[in-house]
CSV table of C-alpha atoms and ligand atoms in Angstrom, one decimal:
chain,number,residue,atom,x,y,z
A,300,MET,CA,7.5,-90.7,113.3
A,301,THR,CA,6.2,-93.0,116.0
A,302,ALA,CA,2.6,-93.3,117.1
A,303,THR,CA,3.5,-91.9,120.5
A,304,ASP,CA,4.6,-88.6,118.9
A,305,SER,CA,1.1,-87.8,117.8
A,306,ARG,CA,-0.7,-88.5,121.1
A,307,ILE,CA,-2.6,-85.5,122.6
A,308,ARG,CA,-0.8,-84.3,125.7
A,309,GLU,CA,-3.0,-81.3,126.6
A,310,LEU,CA,-5.8,-79.1,125.2
A,311,ILE,CA,-5.5,-75.5,126.4
A,312,VAL,CA,-8.8,-73.6,126.4
A,313,THR,CA,-8.4,-69.8,126.5
A,314,PRO,CA,-11.5,-67.6,126.5
A,315,ILE,CA,-11.0,-64.2,124.9
A,316,ALA,CA,-12.9,-61.0,124.1
A,317,PHE,CA,-12.2,-58.5,121.3
A,318,ARG,CA,-13.6,-55.2,120.2
A,319,ASP,CA,-16.8,-55.3,118.1
A,320,PRO,CA,-18.7,-52.3,116.6
A,321,PRO,CA,-22.4,-51.7,117.3
A,322,LEU,CA,-23.8,-53.8,114.5
A,323,LEU,CA,-27.6,-54.1,114.5
A,324,ASN,CA,-29.6,-57.3,113.8
A,325,SER,CA,-33.1,-58.7,114.4
A,326,SER,CA,-32.2,-59.5,118.1
A,327,GLY,CA,-30.7,-56.2,119.0
A,328,VAL,CA,-27.1,-54.9,118.7
A,329,HIS,CA,-23.6,-56.2,119.1
A,330,GLU,CA,-22.0,-55.3,122.5
A,331,HIS,CA,-18.6,-53.5,122.6
A,332,LEU,CA,-16.9,-56.9,123.0
A,333,ALA,CA,-17.4,-60.2,121.2
A,334,LEU,CA,-16.5,-63.5,122.9
A,335,ARG,CA,-14.5,-66.3,121.4
A,336,VAL,CA,-12.4,-69.3,122.6
A,337,ILE,CA,-8.9,-70.2,121.3
A,338,LEU,CA,-7.7,-73.8,121.5
A,339,GLN,CA,-4.1,-75.0,121.6
A,340,LEU,CA,-3.9,-78.8,121.2
A,341,VAL,CA,-0.5,-79.8,122.4
A,342,LEU,CA,0.9,-83.2,121.2
A,343,ALA,CA,3.5,-85.3,123.0
A,344,ASP,CA,6.2,-84.1,120.8
A,345,GLY,CA,5.3,-80.4,121.4
A,346,THR,CA,3.5,-79.8,118.1
A,347,VAL,CA,0.5,-77.4,118.7
A,348,GLY,CA,-2.7,-77.4,116.7
A,349,LEU,CA,-4.9,-74.3,116.8
A,350,GLY,CA,-8.7,-74.0,117.0
A,351,GLU,CA,-11.2,-71.2,117.4
A,352,SER,CA,-14.9,-71.2,118.4
A,353,THR,CA,-17.7,-69.0,119.7
A,354,GLY,CA,-17.3,-67.9,123.3
A,355,GLY,CA,-19.5,-67.7,126.3
A,356,ASP,CA,-19.1,-69.5,129.6
A,357,VAL,CA,-21.3,-72.5,128.6
A,358,ARG,CA,-19.2,-73.3,125.5
A,359,VAL,CA,-16.0,-72.8,127.4
A,360,GLU,CA,-17.1,-75.3,130.1
A,361,ARG,CA,-17.9,-77.9,127.4
A,362,LEU,CA,-14.5,-77.4,125.7
A,363,ARG,CA,-12.9,-77.9,129.1
A,364,ALA,CA,-14.8,-81.1,129.5
A,365,ALA,CA,-13.6,-82.1,126.0
A,366,ALA,CA,-10.0,-81.3,127.1
A,367,GLN,CA,-10.3,-84.0,129.8
A,368,THR,CA,-11.6,-86.5,127.3
A,369,VAL,CA,-9.0,-86.2,124.5
A,370,VAL,CA,-5.8,-86.5,126.5
A,371,GLY,CA,-3.8,-89.6,125.4
A,372,MET,CA,-5.7,-90.0,122.2
A,373,ASP,CA,-3.9,-90.1,118.8
A,374,VAL,CA,-4.4,-86.8,116.9
A,375,PHE,CA,-4.8,-88.8,113.7
A,376,ASP,CA,-7.7,-90.7,115.2
A,377,THR,CA,-9.9,-87.7,114.5
A,378,THR,CA,-13.2,-89.6,114.1
A,379,ALA,CA,-12.6,-91.3,117.5
A,380,VAL,CA,-11.7,-88.0,119.1
A,381,SER,CA,-15.0,-86.4,117.9
A,382,ALA,CA,-17.0,-89.5,119.0
A,383,ALA,CA,-15.4,-89.5,122.5
A,384,ILE,CA,-16.2,-85.8,123.0
A,385,ASP,CA,-19.7,-86.3,121.7
A,386,ALA,CA,-20.3,-89.3,124.0
A,387,ALA,CA,-18.9,-87.4,127.0
A,388,LEU,CA,-21.3,-84.4,126.4
A,389,GLN,CA,-24.4,-86.4,125.6
A,390,PRO,CA,-25.8,-86.8,129.1
A,391,THR,CA,-25.8,-83.1,129.7
A,392,VAL,CA,-26.1,-81.6,126.2
A,393,PRO,CA,-29.1,-83.2,124.4
A,394,SER,CA,-28.8,-81.1,121.2
A,395,SER,CA,-26.5,-82.6,118.5
A,396,HIS,CA,-26.1,-79.1,117.1
A,397,GLU,CA,-24.8,-77.8,120.5
A,398,ARG,CA,-22.4,-80.8,120.9
A,399,GLY,CA,-21.2,-80.0,117.3
A,400,TRP,CA,-19.7,-76.7,118.4
A,401,THR,CA,-17.4,-78.6,120.7
A,402,THR,CA,-16.4,-81.5,118.5
A,403,SER,CA,-15.8,-79.1,115.6
A,404,ALA,CA,-13.4,-76.8,117.4
A,405,VAL,CA,-11.3,-79.8,118.5
A,406,GLU,CA,-11.3,-81.4,115.1
A,407,VAL,CA,-9.9,-78.2,113.5
A,408,ALA,CA,-7.1,-78.2,116.1
A,409,CYS,CA,-6.4,-81.9,115.3
A,410,LEU,CA,-6.1,-81.2,111.6
A,411,ASP,CA,-3.8,-78.2,112.2
A,412,ALA,CA,-1.6,-80.4,114.3
A,413,GLN,CA,-1.7,-83.2,111.7
A,414,GLY,CA,-0.7,-80.8,109.0
A,415,LYS,CA,2.2,-79.5,111.0
A,416,LEU,CA,3.4,-83.0,111.7
A,417,LEU,CA,3.2,-83.9,108.0
A,418,GLY,CA,4.4,-80.6,106.6
A,419,ARG,CA,1.1,-80.3,104.6
A,420,SER,CA,-1.7,-77.8,104.6
A,421,VAL,CA,-5.1,-78.5,106.0
A,422,SER,CA,-6.6,-78.2,102.5
A,423,ASP,CA,-4.2,-80.9,101.4
A,424,LEU,CA,-5.6,-83.1,104.2
A,425,LEU,CA,-9.1,-82.4,102.9
A,426,GLY,CA,-8.2,-83.7,99.4
A,427,GLY,CA,-6.5,-80.7,97.9
A,428,THR,CA,-7.7,-77.3,96.7
A,429,VAL,CA,-10.0,-76.7,93.8
A,430,ARG,CA,-9.3,-72.9,94.1
A,431,ASP,CA,-6.4,-71.0,95.5
A,432,ARG,CA,-8.3,-67.9,96.4
A,433,VAL,CA,-11.6,-68.0,98.3
A,434,PRO,CA,-14.1,-65.2,97.5
A,435,PHE,CA,-15.9,-63.6,100.4
A,436,ALA,CA,-18.9,-61.2,100.4
A,437,ALA,CA,-18.9,-57.8,102.1
A,438,TYR,CA,-21.1,-58.3,105.2
A,439,LEU,CA,-23.1,-55.0,105.6
A,440,PHE,CA,-24.8,-54.1,108.8
A,441,TYR,CA,-27.1,-51.3,109.9
A,442,LYS,CA,-25.0,-49.7,112.6
A,443,TRP,CA,-24.8,-46.9,115.1
A,444,ALA,CA,-21.9,-44.4,114.7
A,445,GLY,CA,-20.4,-45.8,117.8
A,446,HIS,CA,-21.1,-47.4,121.2
A,447,PRO,CA,-22.8,-45.0,123.5
A,448,ALA,CA,-21.4,-44.1,126.9
A,449,LEU,CA,-22.9,-46.7,129.3
A,450,ASP,CA,-22.3,-48.3,132.7
A,451,GLY,CA,-19.3,-46.0,133.4
A,452,ASN,CA,-17.7,-46.8,130.1
A,453,PRO,CA,-16.9,-44.0,127.7
A,454,ALA,CA,-18.5,-43.7,124.2
A,455,VAL,CA,-16.5,-45.6,121.5
A,456,GLY,CA,-16.6,-44.6,117.8
A,457,ASP,CA,-15.1,-46.3,114.8
A,458,ASP,CA,-14.0,-45.5,111.2
A,459,TRP,CA,-17.1,-47.0,109.6
A,460,GLY,CA,-19.6,-44.4,110.7
A,461,GLU,CA,-23.3,-44.6,111.0
A,462,ALA,CA,-25.5,-46.7,108.6
A,463,LEU,CA,-29.2,-46.4,109.4
A,464,ASP,CA,-30.8,-45.9,105.9
A,465,PRO,CA,-30.2,-46.9,102.3
A,466,ALA,CA,-27.6,-44.1,101.7
A,467,GLY,CA,-25.7,-45.2,104.8
A,468,ILE,CA,-25.7,-48.8,103.7
A,469,VAL,CA,-24.5,-47.9,100.2
A,470,GLU,CA,-21.7,-45.8,101.7
A,471,GLN,CA,-20.6,-48.7,104.0
A,472,ALA,CA,-20.6,-51.0,100.9
A,473,ARG,CA,-18.3,-48.5,99.1
A,474,LEU,CA,-16.0,-48.5,102.0
A,475,MET,CA,-16.0,-52.3,102.2
A,476,GLN,CA,-15.2,-52.3,98.4
A,477,GLN,CA,-12.4,-49.8,98.7
A,478,ARG,CA,-10.8,-51.4,101.7
A,479,TYR,CA,-11.1,-55.1,100.6
A,480,GLY,CA,-12.3,-55.2,97.0
A,481,PHE,CA,-15.5,-57.2,97.7
A,482,ARG,CA,-17.5,-58.1,94.6
A,483,SER,CA,-20.7,-59.3,96.4
A,484,PHE,CA,-22.7,-57.9,99.2
A,485,LYS,CA,-24.9,-59.2,102.0
A,486,LEU,CA,-27.0,-57.0,104.2
A,487,LYS,CA,-28.0,-58.1,107.7
A,488,GLY,CA,-31.6,-57.1,107.8
A,489,GLY,CA,-34.5,-57.6,110.2
A,490,VAL,CA,-33.7,-54.3,111.8
A,491,PHE,CA,-36.1,-51.8,110.1
A,492,PRO,CA,-39.6,-52.3,108.6
A,493,PRO,CA,-39.3,-54.4,105.5
A,494,ASP,CA,-40.0,-51.6,103.0
A,495,GLU,CA,-36.9,-49.7,104.3
A,496,GLU,CA,-34.8,-52.8,103.8
A,497,ILE,CA,-36.2,-53.4,100.3
A,498,ALA,CA,-35.2,-49.8,99.6
A,499,ALA,CA,-31.7,-50.4,100.8
A,500,MET,CA,-31.3,-53.5,98.6
A,501,ARG,CA,-32.6,-51.5,95.6
A,502,ALA,CA,-30.1,-48.7,96.4
A,503,LEU,CA,-27.3,-51.3,96.5
A,504,ALA,CA,-28.4,-52.8,93.2
A,505,GLU,CA,-28.3,-49.4,91.6
A,506,ALA,CA,-24.9,-48.6,93.1
A,507,PHE,CA,-23.3,-51.9,92.2
A,508,PRO,CA,-25.0,-53.1,89.0
A,509,GLY,CA,-24.6,-56.8,88.3
A,510,ARG,CA,-23.1,-57.7,91.7
A,511,PRO,CA,-24.6,-60.6,93.7
A,512,LEU,CA,-26.7,-59.2,96.6
A,513,ARG,CA,-28.2,-61.0,99.6
A,514,LEU,CA,-30.5,-60.0,102.4
A,515,ASP,CA,-30.7,-61.9,105.8
A,516,PRO,CA,-33.3,-60.7,108.3
A,517,ASN,CA,-32.7,-63.7,110.7
A,518,THR,CA,-36.3,-64.8,110.8
A,519,ALA,CA,-37.7,-61.3,111.5
A,520,TRP,CA,-40.7,-61.8,109.1
A,521,THR,CA,-43.9,-63.9,109.0
A,522,VAL,CA,-44.5,-66.1,105.9
A,523,LYS,CA,-46.8,-63.5,104.4
A,524,THR,CA,-44.2,-60.7,104.8
A,525,SER,CA,-41.4,-62.9,103.5
A,526,ARG,CA,-43.5,-63.6,100.4
A,527,TYR,CA,-44.1,-59.9,99.9
A,528,VAL,CA,-40.4,-59.0,100.3
A,529,ALA,CA,-39.3,-61.9,97.9
A,530,ARG,CA,-41.8,-60.6,95.3
A,531,GLU,CA,-40.5,-57.0,95.7
A,532,LEU,CA,-36.9,-58.0,95.3
A,533,ASP,CA,-37.4,-60.3,92.3
A,534,GLY,CA,-34.3,-59.8,90.1
A,535,VAL,CA,-32.4,-58.0,92.8
A,536,LEU,CA,-31.3,-60.8,95.1
A,537,GLU,CA,-29.0,-63.8,94.5
A,538,TYR,CA,-30.7,-65.4,97.4
A,539,LEU,CA,-32.9,-64.5,100.4
A,540,GLU,CA,-31.6,-65.8,103.7
A,541,ASP,CA,-33.7,-67.0,106.6
A,542,PRO,CA,-36.7,-64.7,106.1
A,543,THR,CA,-38.9,-66.7,108.5
A,544,PRO,CA,-38.5,-69.3,111.2
A,545,THR,CA,-38.6,-73.1,110.9
A,546,ILE,CA,-38.3,-75.5,108.0
A,547,ALA,CA,-42.1,-75.6,107.5
A,548,GLY,CA,-42.2,-71.7,107.4
A,549,MET,CA,-39.4,-71.6,104.9
A,550,ALA,CA,-41.1,-74.3,102.8
A,551,GLU,CA,-44.2,-72.1,102.6
A,552,VAL,CA,-42.2,-69.1,101.5
A,553,ALA,CA,-40.2,-71.2,99.0
A,554,LYS,CA,-43.5,-72.1,97.2
A,555,THR,CA,-43.8,-68.6,95.8
A,556,SER,CA,-40.3,-67.2,96.1
A,557,PRO,CA,-38.8,-66.1,92.8
A,558,MET,CA,-35.3,-66.4,94.2
A,559,PRO,CA,-33.5,-69.3,96.1
A,560,LEU,CA,-34.0,-69.4,99.9
A,561,ALA,CA,-30.9,-69.9,102.0
A,562,THR,CA,-30.4,-70.8,105.7
A,563,ASN,CA,-28.0,-71.0,108.6
A,564,MET,CA,-30.9,-71.1,111.1
A,565,CYS,CA,-33.4,-73.9,110.3
A,566,VAL,CA,-30.9,-76.5,109.0
A,567,ILE,CA,-28.1,-76.6,111.5
A,568,ALA,CA,-27.8,-80.3,112.3
A,569,TRP,CA,-27.7,-83.5,110.2
A,570,GLU,CA,-31.2,-84.5,111.3
A,571,HIS,CA,-32.6,-81.3,109.8
A,572,LEU,CA,-31.5,-82.2,106.2
A,573,ARG,CA,-34.1,-84.8,105.5
A,574,PRO,CA,-37.2,-82.8,106.4
A,575,ALA,CA,-35.7,-79.7,104.6
A,576,VAL,CA,-35.2,-81.8,101.4
A,577,GLU,CA,-38.6,-83.4,101.7
A,578,GLN,CA,-40.3,-80.1,102.0
A,579,ASN,CA,-38.1,-78.2,99.5
A,580,ALA,CA,-37.6,-75.6,102.2
A,581,ILE,CA,-34.1,-74.4,101.2
A,582,GLN,CA,-32.2,-74.1,98.0
A,583,VAL,CA,-28.9,-72.9,99.5
A,584,LEU,CA,-27.3,-74.1,102.7
A,585,LEU,CA,-24.8,-71.8,104.5
A,586,THR,CA,-22.3,-74.3,105.9
A,587,ASP,CA,-20.4,-73.6,109.0
A,588,HIS,CA,-17.6,-75.9,110.1
A,589,HIS,CA,-17.8,-74.5,113.6
A,590,TYR,CA,-21.0,-76.5,114.3
A,591,TRP,CA,-21.3,-79.1,111.5
A,592,GLY,CA,-18.6,-81.3,113.1
A,593,GLY,CA,-15.5,-79.7,111.7
A,594,LEU,CA,-13.8,-79.4,108.3
A,595,ARG,CA,-14.1,-83.1,107.2
A,596,ARG,CA,-17.8,-83.2,108.1
A,597,THR,CA,-18.3,-79.9,106.2
A,598,ARG,CA,-16.7,-81.6,103.2
A,599,GLU,CA,-19.2,-84.5,103.6
A,600,LEU,CA,-22.1,-82.1,104.0
A,601,ALA,CA,-21.2,-80.5,100.7
A,602,ALA,CA,-21.5,-83.9,99.1
A,603,VAL,CA,-25.0,-84.4,100.6
A,604,CYS,CA,-26.0,-81.0,99.3
A,605,GLU,CA,-24.6,-81.9,95.8
A,606,ALA,CA,-26.7,-85.0,95.8
A,607,PHE,CA,-29.9,-83.1,96.5
A,608,GLY,CA,-29.2,-80.1,94.3
A,609,ILE,CA,-28.8,-77.7,97.2
A,610,GLY,CA,-26.4,-74.8,96.6
A,611,LEU,CA,-23.7,-73.9,99.1
A,612,SER,CA,-22.5,-70.8,100.7
A,613,MET,CA,-20.8,-70.2,104.1
A,614,HIS,CA,-22.1,-68.7,107.4
A,615,SER,CA,-20.0,-66.5,109.7
A,616,ASN,CA,-20.2,-65.1,113.2
A,617,SER,CA,-17.8,-62.5,114.7
A,618,HIS,CA,-14.4,-64.3,114.4
A,619,LEU,CA,-10.7,-63.9,114.2
A,620,GLY,CA,-7.9,-65.4,112.0
A,621,ILE,CA,-7.8,-69.0,113.1
A,622,SER,CA,-11.4,-69.3,112.0
A,623,LEU,CA,-10.8,-67.4,108.8
A,624,ALA,CA,-7.9,-69.7,107.9
A,625,ALA,CA,-10.1,-72.8,108.6
A,626,MET,CA,-13.0,-71.4,106.6
A,627,THR,CA,-10.6,-70.6,103.7
A,628,HIS,CA,-9.0,-74.1,103.7
A,629,VAL,CA,-12.4,-75.9,103.7
A,630,ALA,CA,-14.0,-73.6,101.1
A,631,ALA,CA,-10.9,-74.1,98.9
A,632,ALA,CA,-11.4,-77.8,99.1
A,633,ILE,CA,-15.1,-78.0,98.2
A,634,PRO,CA,-15.8,-78.0,94.4
A,635,ASN,CA,-19.5,-77.1,94.8
A,636,LEU,CA,-19.0,-74.2,97.2
A,637,ASP,CA,-19.0,-71.7,94.3
A,638,THR,CA,-20.7,-68.6,95.8
A,639,SER,CA,-18.8,-66.1,97.9
A,640,CYS,CA,-18.7,-66.9,101.7
A,641,ASP,CA,-19.7,-64.7,104.6
A,642,THR,CA,-17.2,-63.2,106.9
A,643,HIS,CA,-17.3,-60.7,109.8
A,644,TYR,CA,-13.5,-60.4,109.6
A,645,PRO,CA,-13.3,-56.7,108.5
A,646,TRP,CA,-15.3,-55.8,111.6
A,647,ASN,CA,-12.9,-57.6,114.0
A,648,SER,CA,-9.5,-58.1,112.3
A,649,ALA,CA,-7.8,-55.2,114.2
A,650,ASP,CA,-7.8,-57.5,117.3
A,651,ASP,CA,-6.5,-60.7,115.7
A,652,VAL,CA,-4.7,-63.4,117.6
A,653,VAL,CA,-2.7,-64.6,114.7
A,654,VAL,CA,0.6,-63.1,113.6
A,655,PRO,CA,-0.1,-60.8,110.6
A,656,GLY,CA,0.9,-61.8,107.1
A,657,ALA,CA,-0.7,-65.2,106.4
A,658,LEU,CA,-4.2,-63.9,105.8
A,659,GLU,CA,-5.2,-61.0,103.6
A,660,LEU,CA,-8.6,-60.0,102.3
A,661,ARG,CA,-7.7,-58.5,98.9
A,662,ASP,CA,-9.9,-58.2,95.7
A,663,GLY,CA,-12.7,-59.7,97.8
A,664,ALA,CA,-10.9,-63.0,98.4
A,665,VAL,CA,-8.4,-64.7,100.8
A,666,ARG,CA,-5.5,-66.6,99.3
A,667,VAL,CA,-5.3,-70.1,100.8
A,668,PRO,CA,-2.5,-70.0,103.4
A,669,THR,CA,0.4,-72.3,102.2
A,670,GLY,CA,2.2,-73.0,105.5
A,671,PRO,CA,1.7,-76.4,107.2
A,672,GLY,CA,-1.6,-77.0,108.9
A,673,LEU,CA,-3.9,-73.9,108.9
A,674,GLY,CA,-0.8,-71.9,107.9
A,675,VAL,CA,-1.3,-69.3,110.7
A,676,GLU,CA,0.8,-68.7,113.8
A,677,LEU,CA,-0.6,-67.7,117.2
A,678,ASP,CA,0.4,-64.3,118.6
A,679,HIS,CA,0.9,-65.2,122.2
A,680,ASP,CA,1.0,-61.5,123.4
A,681,ALA,CA,-2.3,-60.8,121.6
A,682,LEU,CA,-3.8,-63.9,123.1
A,683,GLU,CA,-2.8,-62.8,126.6
A,684,ARG,CA,-4.1,-59.3,126.1
A,685,LEU,CA,-7.5,-60.5,124.8
A,686,HIS,CA,-7.8,-63.1,127.6
A,687,ARG,CA,-7.2,-60.3,130.1
A,688,LEU,CA,-9.9,-58.2,128.3
A,689,TYR,CA,-12.3,-61.2,128.6
A,690,LEU,CA,-11.5,-61.6,132.4
A,691,ASP,CA,-11.9,-57.8,133.0
A,692,SER,CA,-15.2,-57.6,131.1
A,693,GLY,CA,-17.0,-60.0,133.3
A,694,MET,CA,-19.1,-61.0,130.2
A,695,LYS,CA,-20.5,-64.5,130.3
A,696,ALA,CA,-22.5,-64.8,127.0
A,697,ARG,CA,-23.4,-62.8,124.0
A,698,ASP,CA,-26.5,-60.7,124.7
A,699,ASP,CA,-27.6,-58.5,121.7
A,700,THR,CA,-31.1,-58.0,123.1
A,701,GLY,CA,-30.0,-57.1,126.6
A,702,TYR,CA,-27.5,-54.5,125.3
A,703,MET,CA,-30.2,-53.0,123.1
A,704,ARG,CA,-32.5,-52.7,126.1
A,705,ARG,CA,-29.9,-51.0,128.2
A,706,VAL,CA,-29.7,-48.3,125.5
A,707,HIS,CA,-33.4,-48.4,124.5
A,708,PRO,CA,-35.4,-49.8,127.5
A,709,GLU,CA,-38.6,-49.9,125.3
A,710,TYR,CA,-37.0,-52.4,122.9
A,711,GLU,CA,-39.0,-55.6,122.5
A,712,GLY,CA,-37.2,-58.8,121.6
A,713,LYS,CA,-39.7,-60.4,119.1
A,714,LEU,CA,-39.3,-62.8,116.2
A,715,PRO,CA,-41.0,-62.7,113.7
A,716,ARG,CA,-41.5,-58.9,114.2
A,717,TRP,CA,-43.2,-58.0,111.0
B,263,GKR,O1,-23.5,-61.1,113.8
B,263,GKR,O2,-25.4,-60.1,114.1
B,263,GKR,C1,-24.7,-61.0,113.6
B,263,GKR,C2,-25.3,-62.1,112.8
B,263,GKR,O3,-26.7,-61.9,112.7
B,263,GKR,C3,-24.9,-63.4,113.2
B,263,GKR,O4,-25.2,-63.6,114.6
B,263,GKR,C4,-25.6,-64.5,112.4
B,263,GKR,O5,-25.3,-65.8,113.0
B,263,GKR,O6,-24.2,-63.8,110.6
B,263,GKR,C5,-25.1,-64.7,111.0
B,263,GKR,C6,-26.2,-65.0,110.0
B,263,GKR,O7,-25.9,-65.1,108.9
B,263,GKR,O8,-27.3,-65.3,110.4
B,264,MG,MG1,-27.7,-65.9,108.2
């Protein structure tokens, strides 16, 4: 192979939309479509590396700016590619976390292309696997039975049904277990008053004795309420995720919490690690390669966590198969990522952009794809269909609060709420 073969010829940025059920959270409710972006990094020799990131017009524009920056660079020069994108964005995007979303998506596409050139999997490029199956947790949500008829669109139901109380959550957990074999469960909380969510967690503990359970209210509670919930759920939770906002707030809760506190909200950039460690604010970090700088940086983050005795788990947003493949490869390559990871995949997999077969959630785990690169293949017809859906939708950004207000005009967006 010559150096010229691995030069980047083009980065194709395709925004897409896919169906999403009405999942409730502390900010409102998921709209009927979720937005995502698919990247195809085309090399001089025609090899294509794939990437996937969160959507919305702002992120799409930044990826398009990155596309201008990387043309002509060598795909193996991944550090320089990330640095060039970061430098190009700096004047207009001051937040390193925000820039991280762009560099990360391109890094994954670079690694996929490298793996294809070399005939090796992405996990091999990350140092090899320490596990060949990556366990995931069932991601439970309070939800409506379906999307209501709104703005001229008809009502849309789904085969998960309604879950608005402890019995509904236990039923959803049973369905998740039946369909995918999950062995651990996370409830997205911050939707109902804390005592109702405590009751839901106790109902899950009774229905699934001994199984790891987590609760994540996305900062819906004050420090006082968080301490109360933590006390009430002593012995029930494996960890409590983002009960309250800010590193300082989490540190206050951690002083009395009987269980570890986890976050994907207050520690989301490298500069947050030092204060979090100094204040002992978190005991578990939910990594996410989509904004920590990509798969190699996630591997480095894991080493930092190891050094400071911080446990690891993995965060997820609504996503499709390219992301699931990347999450699986990096989780398989990190020795100290030994709790099950989050994934929204069961809620969205019906609309995937990858050719079926390489990824399967079975017995609560995904087997690491063995093909070169990420080991998944783009379904071009599906990509075209989902791109059309995005164009026709006119959606520009995720807006859980706005959607909730269109259905319930009295809804107040307020965090912390209790
Ligand atoms: O999809 O509603 C959701 C989640 O709340 C998501 O937006 C969060 O980013 O899953 C995430 C989390 O763990 O905080
Ligand atoms: Mg979370």
